Structure formats: structure tokens, C-alpha cells
């Protein structure tokens, strides 16, 4: 959720804050400058961290898909059923369709949301893919 296409005005919901959620696989605590690392300069992310809210006291699951399902649903993996990234073509694994995800909640209060990256939370029907779970676009 945030700025529109490059060069356009940022999207805003009546003065509501912009929300940017970044999930990075295999990112260690000391890999980012806001925790003191100077290994890899990341001035744009540092700027976002400086001006925003960094949630840094949370724990993730051992692999990417259960972490993503937990963040997007607010539920532990025992409720989403996503224990590994096995929700690709050819099967019917997905986050249960009756669970409302964060982008659906945000959409209900006027936000637009866009996702970039991998999904691995269901592909067997239109209601299981990112645009079926509240994202306006997915790349």
C-alpha cells in the first residue's frame, strides 16, 4: 500500500498512513542498517525505517510460506494449514478461503494494496490467488 505508479501522486485514504509490509526470506537481524550493519548499504529501506515503524520483536516460521500466511492472516500456522511452500499448480492446498487476509481488511476501509514477489498460499482457484485475497495487483 503506498505510492502509485512512479511519478504519480501517492495514494491516500483521507489522510490515513501509507502501509508498507516487507517480508524478506533469509534476512538476518544484523543484515540491515537500522540494527547497526554497514555490510550492505540500503539507504531507501533505511529511510523508510527512520520515518516509519519497524516491528522487530516478532518471530517467523522456518520457511517462507507459513511466515507469509501468518503475517497476512494474523493467525498461527496451525489455523492456516500452511507448513511449507507446497501450494503451487497441481494441488488444492491454500490458506482456507474463509479466512480474511490483511489486504481484504485494508480494502474494506478504502486502501489499495499491491503485492510483488512469490505467493505460495494457494493457486487452485481465483479466490485463492493474491487478487482473490484482496490485492489489487500482483507481480
CSV table of C-alpha atoms in Angstrom, one decimal:
chain,number,residue,atom,x,y,z
A,1,UNK,CA,0.0,0.0,0.0
A,2,UNK,CA,1.5,3.3,-0.8
A,3,UNK,CA,2.7,5.4,-3.7
A,4,UNK,CA,1.0,4.9,-7.1
A,5,UNK,CA,3.0,4.4,-10.3
A,6,UNK,CA,6.3,6.2,-10.5
A,7,UNK,CA,5.9,9.9,-10.9
A,8,UNK,CA,2.2,10.0,-9.8
A,9,UNK,CA,0.8,11.3,-6.5
A,10,UNK,CA,0.8,8.9,-3.6
A,11,UNK,CA,-2.4,7.1,-2.9
A,12,UNK,CA,-4.0,8.2,0.3
A,13,UNK,CA,-7.1,7.2,2.2
A,14,UNK,CA,-8.4,10.5,3.7
A,15,UNK,CA,-5.0,11.2,5.3
A,16,UNK,CA,-4.5,7.7,6.5
A,17,UNK,CA,-1.0,6.5,6.7
A,18,UNK,CA,0.7,4.5,4.0
A,19,UNK,CA,1.5,1.0,4.9
A,20,UNK,CA,4.4,-1.0,3.5
A,21,UNK,CA,5.0,-4.6,4.6
A,22,UNK,CA,8.3,-6.1,3.6
A,23,UNK,CA,8.9,-9.9,4.0
A,24,UNK,CA,12.4,-10.9,3.1
A,25,UNK,CA,13.4,-14.5,3.1
A,26,UNK,CA,16.7,-15.3,4.9
A,27,UNK,CA,17.2,-11.8,6.2
A,28,UNK,CA,19.2,-11.8,9.4
A,29,UNK,CA,18.9,-9.4,12.3
A,30,UNK,CA,22.3,-7.9,11.6
A,31,UNK,CA,21.8,-7.7,7.8
A,32,UNK,CA,20.1,-4.3,8.0
A,33,UNK,CA,21.5,-0.9,8.8
A,34,UNK,CA,18.9,0.0,11.4
A,35,UNK,CA,20.3,-2.8,13.5
A,36,UNK,CA,23.9,-1.5,13.1
A,37,UNK,CA,25.1,-3.3,10.0
A,38,UNK,CA,27.3,-1.5,7.5
A,39,UNK,CA,27.8,-4.5,5.2
A,40,UNK,CA,25.2,-3.6,2.6
A,41,UNK,CA,24.1,0.0,2.1
A,42,UNK,CA,20.3,0.2,1.9
A,43,UNK,CA,19.6,3.9,2.1
A,44,UNK,CA,16.0,3.7,0.8
A,45,UNK,CA,15.0,1.0,3.3
A,46,UNK,CA,16.9,2.9,6.0
A,47,UNK,CA,14.8,6.0,5.2
A,48,UNK,CA,11.6,4.0,5.4
A,49,UNK,CA,12.7,2.6,8.8
A,50,UNK,CA,13.7,6.1,10.0
A,51,UNK,CA,10.4,7.6,9.1
A,52,UNK,CA,8.1,4.6,9.9
A,53,UNK,CA,7.5,1.9,12.4
A,54,UNK,CA,9.8,-1.1,12.5
A,55,UNK,CA,8.3,-4.2,14.0
A,56,UNK,CA,11.4,-6.0,15.1
A,57,UNK,CA,10.3,-8.2,18.0
A,58,UNK,CA,8.5,-10.8,16.1
A,59,UNK,CA,9.5,-14.3,15.1
A,60,UNK,CA,9.0,-16.2,11.9
A,61,UNK,CA,8.4,-19.7,10.8
A,62,UNK,CA,11.3,-21.9,9.5
A,63,UNK,CA,10.3,-21.3,5.8
A,64,UNK,CA,8.7,-18.6,3.8
A,65,UNK,CA,5.1,-19.7,3.2
A,66,UNK,CA,4.0,-20.2,6.8
A,67,UNK,CA,5.5,-16.9,7.7
A,68,UNK,CA,3.6,-15.2,4.9
A,69,UNK,CA,0.4,-16.9,5.8
A,70,UNK,CA,0.8,-15.8,9.5
A,71,UNK,CA,1.5,-12.2,8.6
A,72,UNK,CA,-1.3,-11.9,6.1
A,73,UNK,CA,-3.9,-13.6,8.3
A,74,UNK,CA,-2.9,-12.8,11.8
A,75,UNK,CA,-3.2,-16.5,12.7
A,76,UNK,CA,-0.7,-19.1,13.6
A,77,UNK,CA,0.1,-21.8,11.0
A,78,UNK,CA,-2.0,-24.4,12.9
A,79,UNK,CA,-5.0,-22.3,11.7
A,80,UNK,CA,-3.9,-21.7,8.2
A,81,UNK,CA,-2.5,-25.1,7.4
A,82,UNK,CA,0.4,-23.7,5.5
A,83,UNK,CA,3.5,-25.5,6.8
A,84,UNK,CA,5.7,-25.5,3.7
A,85,UNK,CA,5.7,-23.9,0.2
A,86,UNK,CA,3.6,-26.6,-1.4
A,87,UNK,CA,0.6,-24.6,-2.7
A,88,UNK,CA,1.6,-24.5,-6.4
A,89,UNK,CA,0.0,-25.6,-9.5
A,90,UNK,CA,-1.5,-29.1,-9.4
A,91,UNK,CA,-2.8,-29.2,-5.9
A,92,UNK,CA,-5.6,-27.6,-3.8
A,93,UNK,CA,-3.5,-26.5,-0.8
A,94,UNK,CA,-4.2,-23.0,0.3
A,95,UNK,CA,-4.9,-20.7,3.2
A,96,UNK,CA,-8.6,-21.6,4.0
A,97,UNK,CA,-10.8,-19.4,1.7
A,98,UNK,CA,-13.0,-18.4,4.7
A,99,UNK,CA,-10.0,-16.6,6.4
A,100,UNK,CA,-9.9,-12.9,5.7
A,101,UNK,CA,-6.4,-11.6,4.9
A,102,UNK,CA,-4.9,-8.3,5.7
A,103,UNK,CA,-5.4,-6.8,2.2
A,104,UNK,CA,-9.1,-7.7,2.3
A,105,UNK,CA,-9.4,-5.8,5.6
A,106,UNK,CA,-7.5,-2.9,4.2
A,107,UNK,CA,-9.6,-2.8,1.1
A,108,UNK,CA,-12.8,-2.6,3.3
A,109,UNK,CA,-11.6,0.7,4.7
A,110,UNK,CA,-10.6,2.2,1.3
A,111,UNK,CA,-7.0,1.2,0.9
A,112,UNK,CA,-5.5,-0.3,-2.3
A,113,UNK,CA,-2.9,-3.0,-1.9
A,114,UNK,CA,-0.4,-4.4,-4.2
A,115,UNK,CA,1.9,-7.4,-3.8
A,116,UNK,CA,5.2,-8.2,-5.5
A,117,UNK,CA,7.0,-11.4,-5.1
A,118,UNK,CA,6.1,-15.0,-4.5
A,119,UNK,CA,2.8,-16.2,-3.2
A,120,UNK,CA,2.7,-19.9,-2.3
A,121,UNK,CA,-0.5,-19.6,-0.4
A,122,UNK,CA,-2.9,-21.2,-2.9
A,123,UNK,CA,-3.4,-21.2,-6.7
A,124,UNK,CA,-6.2,-23.7,-7.3
A,125,UNK,CA,-8.9,-21.1,-7.8
A,126,UNK,CA,-9.3,-17.4,-8.4
A,127,UNK,CA,-10.4,-16.9,-4.8
A,128,UNK,CA,-7.1,-18.3,-3.5
A,129,UNK,CA,-4.7,-16.2,-5.6
A,130,UNK,CA,-3.5,-12.7,-4.4
A,131,UNK,CA,-6.0,-10.8,-6.4
A,132,UNK,CA,-8.7,-13.0,-4.9
A,133,UNK,CA,-7.5,-12.3,-1.4
A,134,UNK,CA,-7.7,-8.5,-1.6
A,135,UNK,CA,-4.7,-7.4,-3.5
A,136,UNK,CA,-5.5,-5.1,-6.4
A,137,UNK,CA,-2.5,-6.3,-8.3
A,138,UNK,CA,0.2,-9.0,-8.0
A,139,UNK,CA,3.5,-9.1,-9.9
